[in-house]
Amino acid sequence: MSDVKSFDARILLEGARIVAVRVDEDLVVREVVGDWCEVSVGEDVRDTVPALIGMEDELLQELPYIQLPFVSLGMSHEQPVAISVQRDWKTQSLWILLRDVSEEASVQERLVHQHNALSLAHRELAAARDAALTADKAKTRFLANVSHELRTPLNVVIGGASILRKPREKPLPTEDVVTFSNDIHDSGVLLLQLVDDLIDLSRAETGNLTIHEEWCNPSVIIDEMIRLSRGLPEAKGVEIVYEPCAKAPELFADPRRVKQILLNLLSNAVKVCDPGSRIQVETEVLESGDFKITVRDNGPGMSPADLAIALEPFGQPNAETRSRGTGLGLAIVARLADLHQAKFDIATKLGEGLAASTSFPVERLSSNAG
Amino acid sequence: MKAHKVIVIGDFGVGKTSLIRRYVLDVFSDQYRATLGVHLYKHSDIVPIDGTEQQVKLVLWDIEGAPLPGEQMMRYSLGASGAIVVGDLTRPDMIEPMRRAADMIEARLPGRPIGFAFNKHDIAPAPDDSNIAALKDRYGALITCTSAKTGDAVPNLFRDLTARIIGGKGGAV
Ligand SMILES: Nc1nc2c(ncn2[C@@H]2O[C@H](COP(=O)(O)OP(=O)(O)OP(=O)(O)O)[C@@H](O)[C@H]2O)c(=O)[nH]1
Ligand SMILES: [Mg+2]
C-alpha cells in the first residue's frame, strides 16, 4: 500500500472499468487497485476469477503469458472480462488485470451471432444446391435411360416395317411376315406402355395425377387382373392364384388405378418368375381395420440397394432388375397408393422372392368388413 | 479439492453450449444464440473412477465456436485437464474439423484425454464404425453419440472424460 507506483495506478484506474489485483505465490489476493468489481484481500483469486483455475503453472512462471479477451467473470454470464497477467519485474509481484468488456461484448456478440447464423444458412444453401444438382443429374440419367428404352422397340418397329415394305421379286414367306408383324405389334405395345407410364409419372411429379373414386369390389378387380396377367407371354408355366380373406370388404377407390397397381405388380412378378413358379395374391383385413392386398412371388427377390433404386422416381434399377419392366412401375405404384392414402410396402430378400403389399386405410372400407 | 478445467470446443452451432447446459443445469433450448468468448460453468459431480464413486469439481469452458482451431482457441485451452471436441452429426463433412481440433489439443496439451461428442444424435444417425475406429486409434479418444436435446448420453460424455482425467493420473497417460 505504501508503494508509490500503486498510488499512481489507483488514480489511473479510477473510473476506468479496470481492476488490478496483486496476488502472492499461493494466488491469495494481497492488494486490489480499482473498485469496479468485488475482489477482497485475503481470498483465493480463483474464487472470484475461476478462469484462472488450471492456469497455476503458467501463472507462476517468470513471465506468464495469459491473455484472455472475453471470459465470463463467474457463472453468471452477464459480466464478460478481459483477463491479462503481468509480473512486475522490479518487485517480482504478480498482477492480474481484469477489464470490463461488456460494451464491446454486446456489439461483438451480435456480430458473431449474425456471422455464425449466416454462415450456417449459407452452408445449408450450398448443401441444398448440391442436392438439386444431384437430382438434376438423376433426371439427365433418367432421360438417357428413357431414350434407350424407347429406341430398342422403335428399332424393331422400323426395322421390321422396312423389311416388309421392301419391294422384292419373290414375296416373303408367310412365316416371316407373321414373325415380323408380331414383333412390330409387341414392340408397339411395349412403347405404348412406356409412354403411358411416363405420362403417369410426370403427372404424379407435378401433382396432376387424379383419382375418381367409387365403391368397388376388390375381388372382382383381382380376378380380372389375374386373368389378364395369365395372358402375358412371360406367364407361361407360372401359376397365379388368388387367396381371398373370409369376407373381403368393398373398397372406396379408383378402380382403374387399383387395376393399374395390381397389373404392375403382377407383371413385375411374372417377368422375374421362371416357369414352375407360383404367384399368389392375398387379401387380408388387418387388426387396425386396414385392408391389405399382397402380391407375393417366389422369384429371385431384390437386395435392399436394388429395391431403393427401383422405388426411386428417377432411379433406374441396374441390369439385374431391369427385367422388371420399364423401371417405372414401382415408382408409379407407390404414387397411386399414396393418392389413396394407402401404405405401399415391399418385403424382399435376394433369393427369397418378393411380397408387394398395398394397405388401404379403414376409412376406405365399407362397414360390412371383417 | 482441486477443480479440473475441461474445455469444450468445435465448430459453431454444433451444440457445445447446449451439451454443457444440459449437463450442468439439465435444460435445453431450440433457440440458437452464438457464444462470444468463453462462458464458464462450475459443476460438482459424483463420478465412478477406477471402481469407486468420487466427488469431483469441474470448471467447464464453453468456448466460442470456430470451424477450425485458431489463436484464440489455443489461448483459452491453456491449463485444461481434458477436452471435449463436439461435432454435429447432421453436417456432411463433420469429421475433418474435429480431427483438426483434436490435433490442436494434442500439440498444446500433450497427454490430456480427449472426448469426441457426436451431437444431435436425436435427428441424425451415428457415424460409420470405420470412422469411429480411426478416431479411437489415432487419438486414444472416448467417443460418444449425444443429444443435448433429449439428454441422451450427455452425463456420460463428461463423466467418462473426468474419470480418464483423474484415473489417468500416474496411469497410462
Ligand atoms: N436437434 C438437436 N438440436 C441441437 C442439439 N444440440 C444443440 N442443438 C441446437 O443447435 C443449435 C446450436 O446449439 P448451441 O449449443 O448454441 O451450439 P454451440 O456449439 O454452442 O454454438 P456456438 O456457441 O456458436 O459455437 C441450437 O439451435 C440448439 O438448439 C441436439 O442434440 N439435437
Ligand atoms: Mg455456444
Coordinates of C-alpha atoms and ligand atoms in Angstrom, one line a residue:
Chain A
M1 CA 0.0 0.0 0.0
S2 CA 2.9 2.3 0.7
D3 CA 4.1 1.7 -2.8
V4 CA 4.0 5.0 -4.8
K5 CA 3.5 3.1 -8.1
S6 CA 0.3 1.6 -6.9
F7 CA -1.0 5.0 -5.8
D8 CA -0.3 6.3 -9.4
A9 CA -2.1 3.3 -10.7
R10 CA -5.0 3.9 -8.5
I11 CA -5.6 7.3 -10.0
L12 CA -5.3 5.9 -13.4
L13 CA -7.8 3.1 -12.8
E14 CA -10.4 5.2 -11.0
G15 CA -13.5 5.4 -13.2
A16 CA -11.9 3.2 -15.9
R17 CA -13.6 -0.1 -15.5
I18 CA -10.4 -2.0 -14.7
V19 CA -9.3 -3.7 -11.5
A20 CA -5.7 -4.7 -10.8
V21 CA -5.2 -7.5 -8.3
R22 CA -1.9 -8.4 -6.8
V23 CA -1.6 -12.0 -5.7
D24 CA 1.1 -14.0 -3.8
E25 CA 2.6 -17.3 -4.8
D26 CA -0.4 -19.1 -3.3
L27 CA -2.7 -17.0 -5.5
V28 CA -4.1 -15.2 -2.5
V29 CA -5.1 -11.6 -3.1
R30 CA -2.7 -9.2 -1.4
E31 CA -3.8 -5.9 -2.9
V32 CA -6.6 -4.6 -5.0
V33 CA -6.4 -1.4 -7.1
G34 CA -9.7 -0.1 -8.5
D35 CA -13.2 -0.8 -7.2
W36 CA -15.1 -1.7 -10.3
C37 CA -15.6 -5.3 -9.2
E38 CA -15.7 -7.1 -5.8
V39 CA -12.3 -8.7 -5.0
S40 CA -11.3 -9.0 -1.4
V41 CA -7.8 -9.1 0.1
G42 CA -7.0 -12.5 1.7
E43 CA -9.2 -14.6 -0.6
D44 CA -8.0 -17.0 -3.3
V45 CA -8.2 -15.1 -6.6
R46 CA -9.6 -18.2 -8.3
D47 CA -12.8 -17.9 -6.2
T48 CA -13.6 -14.6 -8.0
V49 CA -11.9 -15.4 -11.3
P50 CA -12.5 -19.1 -11.9
A51 CA -11.0 -18.7 -15.3
L52 CA -7.6 -18.9 -13.6
I53 CA -8.3 -22.4 -12.4
G54 CA -5.9 -24.8 -14.1
M55 CA -3.5 -22.0 -15.1
E56 CA -1.5 -22.2 -11.9
D57 CA 1.7 -23.5 -13.6
E58 CA 1.6 -20.7 -16.2
L59 CA 0.8 -18.1 -13.5
L60 CA 3.9 -18.9 -11.5
Q61 CA 6.2 -18.6 -14.5
E62 CA 8.8 -15.9 -14.5
L63 CA 7.0 -14.3 -17.5
P64 CA 3.4 -15.6 -17.5
Y65 CA 1.7 -15.3 -20.8
I66 CA -2.1 -15.2 -20.2
Q67 CA -4.3 -13.1 -22.4
L68 CA -8.0 -14.0 -22.4
P69 CA -10.0 -11.5 -24.4
F70 CA -13.6 -12.4 -23.5
V71 CA -14.3 -14.6 -20.5
S72 CA -17.3 -14.5 -18.1
L73 CA -16.2 -13.4 -14.7
G74 CA -18.2 -16.0 -12.9
M75 CA -21.1 -18.4 -13.5
S76 CA -23.4 -15.5 -14.4
H77 CA -22.5 -14.7 -17.9
E78 CA -23.7 -11.1 -17.7
Q79 CA -20.2 -9.9 -16.9
P80 CA -17.6 -10.5 -19.5
V81 CA -14.0 -9.5 -18.8
A82 CA -10.7 -9.4 -20.5
I83 CA -8.0 -11.0 -18.3
S84 CA -4.3 -10.4 -18.6
V85 CA -1.5 -11.3 -16.2
Q86 CA 1.8 -9.4 -15.7
R87 CA 4.7 -9.7 -13.4
D88 CA 6.2 -6.5 -12.1
W89 CA 9.8 -7.2 -12.8
K90 CA 11.0 -4.8 -10.1
T91 CA 9.1 -6.1 -7.2
Q92 CA 8.6 -9.6 -8.7
S93 CA 4.9 -9.3 -7.7
L94 CA 2.2 -10.9 -9.8
W95 CA -0.6 -8.7 -11.1
I96 CA -3.9 -9.8 -12.6
L97 CA -5.7 -7.2 -14.6
L98 CA -9.5 -7.5 -15.1
R99 CA -11.1 -5.2 -17.6
D100 CA -14.8 -4.8 -18.2
V101 CA -15.6 -5.6 -21.8
S102 CA -19.4 -5.7 -21.6
E103 CA -19.7 -2.8 -24.0
E104 CA -17.6 -4.4 -26.7
A105 CA -19.2 -7.7 -26.0
S106 CA -22.7 -6.5 -26.6
V107 CA -21.7 -5.3 -30.1
Q108 CA -19.4 -8.2 -30.9
E109 CA -21.9 -10.8 -29.7
R110 CA -24.5 -9.6 -32.2
L111 CA -21.8 -9.6 -34.9
V112 CA -20.7 -13.1 -34.0
H113 CA -24.2 -14.3 -33.9
Q114 CA -25.1 -12.9 -37.2
H115 CA -21.9 -14.2 -38.8
N116 CA -22.5 -17.7 -37.4
A117 CA -26.2 -17.8 -38.3
L118 CA -25.4 -16.5 -41.8
S119 CA -22.6 -18.9 -42.5
L120 CA -24.7 -21.8 -41.2
A121 CA -27.5 -20.7 -43.6
H122 CA -25.0 -20.4 -46.3
R123 CA -23.8 -24.0 -45.8
E124 CA -27.3 -25.2 -45.8
L125 CA -28.0 -23.5 -49.1
A126 CA -24.8 -25.0 -50.5
A127 CA -26.0 -28.4 -49.4
A128 CA -29.4 -27.8 -50.9
R129 CA -27.8 -26.7 -54.2
D130 CA -25.7 -29.9 -54.2
A131 CA -28.8 -32.0 -53.7
A132 CA -30.5 -30.1 -56.5
L133 CA -27.5 -30.8 -58.8
T134 CA -27.6 -34.4 -57.9
A135 CA -31.3 -34.6 -58.6
D136 CA -30.7 -32.9 -61.9
K137 CA -28.0 -35.5 -62.8
A138 CA -30.5 -38.2 -61.9
K139 CA -33.0 -36.6 -64.3
T140 CA -30.5 -36.5 -67.1
R141 CA -29.6 -40.1 -66.5
F142 CA -33.3 -40.9 -66.5
L143 CA -33.8 -39.2 -69.8
A144 CA -30.9 -41.1 -71.3
N145 CA -32.4 -44.4 -70.0
V146 CA -35.8 -43.5 -71.4
S147 CA -34.4 -42.7 -74.8
H148 CA -32.6 -46.0 -74.7
E149 CA -35.8 -47.8 -73.7
L150 CA -37.7 -46.1 -76.5
R151 CA -35.0 -46.7 -79.1
T152 CA -35.0 -50.5 -78.7
P153 CA -38.6 -51.2 -79.6
L154 CA -38.7 -48.4 -82.1
N155 CA -35.8 -50.1 -83.9
V156 CA -37.7 -53.3 -84.1
V157 CA -40.7 -51.4 -85.5
I158 CA -38.8 -49.5 -88.1
G159 CA -36.5 -52.5 -89.0
G160 CA -39.4 -54.9 -89.3
A161 CA -41.6 -52.5 -91.3
S162 CA -38.8 -51.7 -93.7
I163 CA -38.3 -55.4 -94.4
L164 CA -42.0 -55.9 -95.0
R165 CA -42.4 -52.9 -97.4
K166 CA -39.2 -53.6 -99.4
P167 CA -40.1 -54.3 -103.0
R168 CA -38.9 -57.8 -104.0
E169 CA -39.4 -60.2 -106.8
K170 CA -40.5 -63.2 -104.7
P171 CA -42.9 -62.3 -101.8
L172 CA -41.6 -63.0 -98.3
P173 CA -42.5 -66.4 -96.9
T174 CA -45.7 -66.2 -94.8
E175 CA -43.9 -67.3 -91.5
D176 CA -41.5 -64.4 -91.9
V177 CA -44.4 -62.0 -92.4
V178 CA -46.1 -63.3 -89.3
T179 CA -42.9 -63.1 -87.3
F180 CA -42.1 -59.5 -88.3
S181 CA -45.7 -58.4 -87.8
N182 CA -45.8 -60.0 -84.3
D183 CA -42.5 -58.3 -83.4
I184 CA -43.8 -54.9 -84.6
H185 CA -47.1 -55.4 -82.7
D186 CA -45.3 -56.4 -79.5
S187 CA -42.9 -53.5 -79.7
G188 CA -45.8 -51.2 -80.3
V189 CA -47.5 -52.5 -77.2
L190 CA -44.3 -52.0 -75.2
L191 CA -43.9 -48.5 -76.5
L192 CA -47.4 -47.6 -75.6
Q193 CA -46.9 -49.0 -72.1
L194 CA -43.7 -47.0 -71.7
V195 CA -45.4 -43.8 -72.8
D196 CA -48.4 -44.3 -70.5
D197 CA -46.0 -44.9 -67.6
L198 CA -44.1 -41.8 -68.4
I199 CA -47.3 -39.7 -68.6
D200 CA -48.5 -41.1 -65.2
L201 CA -45.2 -40.5 -63.6
S202 CA -44.9 -36.9 -64.8
R203 CA -48.4 -36.2 -63.7
A204 CA -47.6 -37.6 -60.3
E205 CA -44.5 -35.5 -60.1
T206 CA -46.5 -32.3 -60.9
G207 CA -49.4 -33.3 -58.6
N208 CA -51.7 -33.7 -61.5
L209 CA -52.5 -37.4 -61.2
T210 CA -56.1 -37.5 -60.0
I211 CA -58.3 -40.4 -58.9
H212 CA -62.0 -40.9 -59.5
E213 CA -63.3 -42.9 -56.5
E214 CA -66.3 -45.1 -56.3
W215 CA -67.3 -48.2 -54.3
C216 CA -65.8 -51.3 -55.9
N217 CA -65.3 -54.9 -55.2
P218 CA -61.6 -55.8 -54.9
S219 CA -62.1 -59.5 -55.5
V220 CA -63.6 -58.8 -58.9
I221 CA -60.7 -56.5 -59.8
I222 CA -58.1 -59.0 -58.6
D223 CA -59.7 -61.9 -60.6
E224 CA -59.8 -59.7 -63.7
M225 CA -56.1 -58.7 -63.3
I226 CA -55.0 -62.2 -62.7
R227 CA -56.8 -63.3 -65.9
L228 CA -55.0 -60.6 -67.8
S229 CA -51.6 -61.5 -66.4
R230 CA -52.0 -65.1 -67.2
G231 CA -52.2 -63.9 -70.8
L232 CA -48.8 -62.3 -70.7
P233 CA -46.2 -64.1 -72.7
E234 CA -43.9 -64.4 -69.7
A235 CA -46.6 -66.1 -67.7
K236 CA -46.2 -69.4 -69.4
G237 CA -45.8 -72.1 -66.8
V238 CA -46.3 -69.7 -63.9
E239 CA -49.1 -70.4 -61.6
I240 CA -51.1 -67.4 -60.4
V241 CA -53.6 -67.9 -57.6
Y242 CA -55.9 -65.8 -55.6
E243 CA -56.3 -66.4 -51.9
P244 CA -59.1 -64.0 -50.6
C245 CA -59.7 -63.4 -47.0
A246 CA -63.0 -64.6 -45.5
K247 CA -65.0 -61.5 -46.1
A248 CA -63.4 -59.1 -48.4
P249 CA -64.9 -55.6 -47.9
E250 CA -66.0 -53.1 -50.6
L251 CA -63.4 -50.5 -51.3
F252 CA -63.8 -46.8 -52.0
A253 CA -61.2 -46.3 -54.6
D254 CA -60.5 -45.5 -58.2
P255 CA -61.0 -49.0 -59.8
R256 CA -58.8 -48.1 -62.9
R257 CA -55.9 -47.1 -60.6
V258 CA -56.3 -50.2 -58.3
K259 CA -56.2 -52.3 -61.5
Q260 CA -53.1 -50.5 -62.6
I261 CA -51.4 -51.2 -59.2
L262 CA -52.3 -54.8 -59.4
L263 CA -51.3 -55.2 -63.0
N264 CA -48.0 -53.5 -62.4
L265 CA -47.2 -55.8 -59.5
L266 CA -48.4 -58.9 -61.3
S267 CA -46.5 -58.2 -64.5
N268 CA -43.4 -57.4 -62.4
A269 CA -43.8 -60.8 -60.7
V270 CA -44.5 -62.7 -63.9
K271 CA -41.4 -61.2 -65.5
V272 CA -39.0 -62.4 -62.9
C273 CA -40.6 -65.8 -62.3
D274 CA -39.3 -68.9 -64.1
P275 CA -41.8 -71.5 -65.4
G276 CA -43.0 -73.6 -62.4
S277 CA -43.0 -70.7 -60.0
R278 CA -46.0 -69.5 -58.2
I279 CA -47.5 -66.1 -57.7
Q280 CA -50.1 -65.5 -55.0
V281 CA -52.5 -62.6 -54.5
E282 CA -53.7 -62.4 -50.9
T283 CA -56.2 -60.1 -49.2
E284 CA -56.4 -59.5 -45.5
V285 CA -58.2 -57.2 -43.1
L286 CA -55.6 -56.1 -40.6
E287 CA -56.2 -55.6 -36.9
S288 CA -56.2 -51.9 -37.5
G289 CA -59.1 -52.4 -39.9
D290 CA -57.0 -51.6 -42.9
F291 CA -57.4 -53.7 -46.0
K292 CA -54.2 -55.2 -47.4
I293 CA -53.7 -56.7 -50.9
T294 CA -50.4 -58.5 -51.3
V295 CA -48.8 -59.9 -54.5
R296 CA -46.3 -62.5 -53.5
D297 CA -43.9 -64.3 -55.8
N298 CA -41.2 -66.9 -55.1
G299 CA -38.9 -65.4 -57.8
P300 CA -35.3 -64.1 -57.3
G301 CA -36.1 -61.2 -54.9
M302 CA -34.1 -58.0 -54.7
S303 CA -31.3 -56.7 -52.5
P304 CA -32.1 -53.7 -50.3
A305 CA -29.9 -51.5 -52.6
D306 CA -31.8 -52.5 -55.7
L307 CA -35.1 -52.1 -54.0
A308 CA -34.2 -48.5 -53.1
I309 CA -33.3 -47.8 -56.7
A310 CA -36.4 -49.5 -58.0
L311 CA -38.6 -47.3 -55.9
E312 CA -37.0 -44.0 -56.9
P313 CA -38.9 -41.9 -59.3
F314 CA -35.9 -41.1 -61.4
G315 CA -33.7 -44.0 -60.4
Q316 CA -33.3 -46.8 -62.9
P317 CA -32.6 -50.2 -61.5
N318 CA -29.5 -51.9 -62.6
A319 CA -29.2 -54.6 -65.2
E320 CA -30.3 -57.3 -62.7
T321 CA -33.6 -55.7 -62.0
R322 CA -34.1 -54.2 -65.4
S323 CA -36.0 -57.3 -66.4
R324 CA -38.8 -56.0 -64.1
G325 CA -40.0 -53.7 -66.9
T326 CA -39.8 -50.1 -67.7
G327 CA -38.3 -49.4 -64.3
L328 CA -41.1 -47.0 -63.7
G329 CA -43.7 -49.5 -62.5
L330 CA -42.9 -49.4 -58.8
A331 CA -42.5 -45.7 -58.7
I332 CA -45.9 -45.3 -60.2
V333 CA -47.5 -47.9 -57.9
A334 CA -46.1 -46.1 -54.9
R335 CA -47.7 -42.8 -56.1
L336 CA -51.0 -44.4 -56.9
A337 CA -51.1 -46.0 -53.4
D338 CA -50.3 -42.6 -52.0
L339 CA -53.2 -41.0 -53.7
H340 CA -55.4 -43.5 -51.9
Q341 CA -53.7 -42.8 -48.6
A342 CA -52.7 -46.4 -48.8
K343 CA -49.4 -47.8 -47.5
F344 CA -47.2 -49.4 -50.1
D345 CA -44.7 -51.8 -48.8
I346 CA -42.2 -54.3 -50.3
A347 CA -40.7 -57.2 -48.3
T348 CA -38.0 -58.9 -50.2
K349 CA -34.6 -60.5 -49.8
L350 CA -32.2 -61.6 -52.6
G351 CA -33.1 -65.1 -53.5
E352 CA -36.2 -65.2 -51.4
G353 CA -38.9 -63.8 -53.5
L354 CA -40.8 -60.6 -53.1
A355 CA -44.1 -59.5 -51.5
A356 CA -45.5 -56.2 -52.5
S357 CA -48.5 -55.0 -50.5
T358 CA -50.9 -52.1 -50.6
S359 CA -52.8 -51.4 -47.4
F360 CA -55.9 -49.2 -47.9
P361 CA -56.9 -47.3 -44.8
V362 CA -60.0 -48.4 -42.8
E363 CA -61.8 -45.2 -43.8
R364 CA -62.0 -46.5 -47.4
L365 CA -63.8 -49.7 -46.5
S366 CA -67.4 -50.5 -46.3
S367 CA -68.7 -51.2 -42.8
N368 CA -69.6 -54.8 -43.6
A369 CA -66.0 -55.6 -43.4
G370 CA -64.3 -58.1 -41.0
Chain B
M1 CA -10.3 -30.4 -3.6
K2 CA -8.7 -29.4 -6.9
A3 CA -11.1 -28.4 -9.7
H4 CA -10.4 -29.6 -13.2
K5 CA -10.6 -27.4 -16.2
V6 CA -12.4 -29.0 -19.2
I7 CA -12.7 -27.2 -22.4
V8 CA -15.5 -27.8 -24.9
I9 CA -14.5 -26.9 -28.5
G10 CA -15.8 -27.3 -32.1
D11 CA -17.4 -25.5 -35.0
F12 CA -20.2 -23.0 -34.3
G13 CA -23.7 -24.2 -33.8
V14 CA -22.7 -27.9 -33.2
G15 CA -24.2 -27.8 -29.7
K16 CA -21.3 -27.0 -27.2
T17 CA -23.4 -24.7 -25.1
S18 CA -26.4 -27.0 -25.3
L19 CA -24.3 -30.0 -24.1
I20 CA -22.9 -28.1 -21.1
R21 CA -26.2 -26.6 -20.1
R22 CA -27.8 -30.0 -20.3
Y23 CA -25.2 -31.5 -18.1
V24 CA -24.9 -28.7 -15.5
L25 CA -28.4 -27.3 -15.5
D26 CA -30.4 -30.0 -17.2
V27 CA -32.0 -27.5 -19.6
F28 CA -32.3 -27.2 -23.4
S29 CA -33.4 -24.6 -25.8
D30 CA -34.1 -24.8 -29.5
Q31 CA -33.1 -21.2 -30.0
Y32 CA -29.5 -20.7 -31.2
R33 CA -27.5 -18.0 -29.5
A34 CA -23.9 -17.8 -30.5
T35 CA -21.4 -17.8 -27.7
L36 CA -18.9 -15.0 -27.6
G37 CA -15.6 -15.7 -26.0
V38 CA -16.0 -18.1 -23.1
H39 CA -18.8 -18.8 -20.7
L40 CA -17.7 -20.6 -17.5
Y41 CA -19.6 -23.2 -15.7
K42 CA -18.6 -24.7 -12.3
H43 CA -20.0 -28.1 -11.6
S44 CA -19.7 -30.7 -8.9
D45 CA -20.5 -34.3 -9.7
I46 CA -20.0 -37.8 -8.4
V47 CA -18.2 -40.0 -10.9
P48 CA -17.1 -43.6 -10.7
I49 CA -13.4 -43.7 -11.0
D50 CA -11.4 -46.9 -11.0
G51 CA -14.4 -48.6 -9.3
T52 CA -15.2 -46.1 -6.6
E53 CA -17.5 -43.1 -6.6
Q54 CA -15.6 -39.9 -6.2
Q55 CA -16.7 -36.3 -5.7
V56 CA -15.2 -34.1 -8.4
K57 CA -15.2 -30.4 -9.2
L58 CA -15.1 -29.2 -12.8
V59 CA -14.8 -25.8 -14.5
L60 CA -16.3 -26.2 -17.9
W61 CA -15.2 -23.8 -20.6
D62 CA -17.9 -23.2 -23.2
I63 CA -15.7 -21.7 -25.9
E64 CA -16.8 -19.6 -28.9
G65 CA -17.2 -21.9 -31.9
A66 CA -14.9 -21.8 -34.9
P67 CA -14.7 -24.1 -38.0
L68 CA -11.0 -24.6 -37.2
P69 CA -9.0 -24.0 -34.1
G70 CA -7.3 -20.7 -34.1
E71 CA -5.1 -18.5 -31.9
Q72 CA -8.0 -17.6 -29.6
M73 CA -9.0 -21.2 -29.0
M74 CA -5.4 -22.0 -28.2
R75 CA -5.2 -19.2 -25.6
Y76 CA -8.4 -20.4 -24.0
S77 CA -7.2 -24.0 -23.8
L78 CA -4.2 -23.2 -21.6
G79 CA -4.2 -25.4 -18.5
A80 CA -7.1 -27.6 -19.4
S81 CA -7.0 -31.1 -17.9
G82 CA -9.1 -32.5 -20.8
A83 CA -11.1 -31.5 -23.8
I84 CA -14.3 -32.4 -25.4
V85 CA -14.5 -31.9 -29.2
V86 CA -18.0 -31.6 -30.4
G87 CA -19.3 -32.3 -34.0
D88 CA -22.7 -32.0 -35.5
L89 CA -24.0 -35.3 -37.0
T90 CA -26.3 -33.5 -39.4
R91 CA -23.3 -32.0 -41.2
P92 CA -21.8 -33.9 -44.1
D93 CA -18.1 -33.0 -43.5
M94 CA -18.0 -33.1 -39.7
I95 CA -15.1 -35.3 -39.0
E96 CA -12.2 -33.4 -40.5
P97 CA -12.8 -30.2 -38.4
M98 CA -13.0 -32.5 -35.3
R99 CA -9.6 -34.0 -36.2
R100 CA -8.1 -30.6 -36.6
A101 CA -9.4 -29.5 -33.2
A102 CA -8.0 -32.8 -31.7
D103 CA -4.6 -32.1 -33.3
M104 CA -4.5 -28.7 -31.7
I105 CA -5.2 -30.3 -28.3
E106 CA -2.5 -32.9 -28.8
A107 CA 0.0 -30.2 -29.7
R108 CA -1.0 -27.8 -26.9
L109 CA -2.0 -30.2 -24.2
P110 CA 0.0 -33.3 -24.8
G111 CA -1.3 -36.4 -23.0
R112 CA -4.6 -34.8 -21.9
P113 CA -7.6 -37.0 -22.6
I114 CA -9.9 -36.1 -25.4
G115 CA -13.6 -37.0 -25.8
F116 CA -15.4 -36.7 -29.1
A117 CA -19.1 -35.9 -28.9
F118 CA -21.1 -36.6 -32.0
N119 CA -24.1 -34.5 -31.2
K120 CA -27.7 -34.1 -32.4
H121 CA -28.0 -37.9 -32.4
D122 CA -31.8 -37.4 -32.0
I123 CA -32.0 -36.2 -35.6
A124 CA -29.1 -37.9 -37.3
P125 CA -27.5 -41.4 -37.3
A126 CA -24.2 -42.3 -35.8
P127 CA -21.1 -42.1 -38.0
D128 CA -19.6 -45.2 -39.7
D129 CA -17.9 -47.7 -37.4
S130 CA -14.8 -47.3 -39.5
N131 CA -14.7 -43.5 -38.8
I132 CA -15.1 -44.2 -35.1
A133 CA -12.4 -46.8 -35.1
A134 CA -10.0 -44.5 -36.9
L135 CA -10.5 -41.7 -34.3
K136 CA -10.1 -44.1 -31.4
D137 CA -6.9 -45.4 -32.8
R138 CA -5.5 -42.0 -33.7
Y139 CA -6.3 -40.1 -30.5
G140 CA -7.0 -42.9 -28.0
A141 CA -10.1 -40.8 -27.5
L142 CA -13.5 -41.5 -26.0
I143 CA -16.3 -41.4 -28.5
T144 CA -19.9 -40.7 -27.6
C145 CA -23.0 -40.0 -29.7
T146 CA -25.0 -37.5 -27.7
S147 CA -28.2 -35.5 -27.9
A148 CA -28.3 -32.3 -25.9
K149 CA -32.0 -32.1 -26.8
T150 CA -33.0 -35.4 -25.2
G151 CA -30.1 -35.5 -22.8
D152 CA -29.1 -38.9 -24.2
A153 CA -25.5 -39.9 -23.2
V154 CA -24.7 -36.3 -22.1
P155 CA -23.7 -37.0 -18.4
N156 CA -21.6 -40.0 -19.5
L157 CA -19.8 -37.8 -22.0
F158 CA -18.5 -35.6 -19.2
R159 CA -18.2 -38.3 -16.6
D160 CA -16.2 -40.7 -18.8
L161 CA -13.8 -37.9 -19.6
T162 CA -13.5 -36.9 -15.9
A163 CA -12.7 -40.5 -15.0
R164 CA -9.9 -40.5 -17.5
I165 CA -8.6 -37.2 -16.3
I166 CA -8.4 -38.3 -12.7
G167 CA -8.0 -42.1 -13.1
G168 CA -5.3 -41.4 -15.7
K169 CA -3.0 -39.7 -13.2
G170 CA 0.1 -41.9 -12.8
G171 CA -1.5 -44.4 -15.0
A172 CA -1.3 -44.9 -18.7
V173 CA -1.5 -41.2 -19.7
Ligands
LIG1 N1 -31.9 -31.5 -32.5 C1 -30.9 -31.1 -31.8 N2 -30.5 -29.8 -31.8 C2 -29.5 -29.4 -31.0 C3 -28.8 -30.3 -30.2 N3 -27.8 -29.6 -29.6 C4 -27.9 -28.3 -30.0 N4 -28.9 -28.2 -30.8 C5 -29.3 -26.9 -31.5 O1 -28.3 -26.5 -32.3 C6 -28.2 -25.0 -32.2 C7 -26.8 -24.6 -31.7 O2 -26.6 -25.1 -30.4 P1 -25.5 -24.4 -29.4 O3 -25.4 -25.2 -28.2 O4 -25.8 -22.9 -29.3 O5 -24.2 -24.5 -30.3 P2 -22.7 -24.0 -30.0 O6 -21.8 -25.1 -30.4 O7 -22.6 -23.6 -28.6 O8 -22.6 -22.8 -31.0 P3 -21.5 -21.6 -30.8 O9 -21.6 -21.0 -29.5 O10 -21.9 -20.6 -31.9 O11 -20.2 -22.1 -31.2 C8 -29.3 -24.6 -31.3 O12 -30.4 -24.2 -32.0 C9 -29.6 -25.8 -30.5 O13 -31.0 -25.8 -30.1 C10 -29.2 -31.7 -30.2 O14 -28.6 -32.6 -29.6 N5 -30.2 -32.0 -31.0
MG2 MG -22.2 -21.8 -27.7

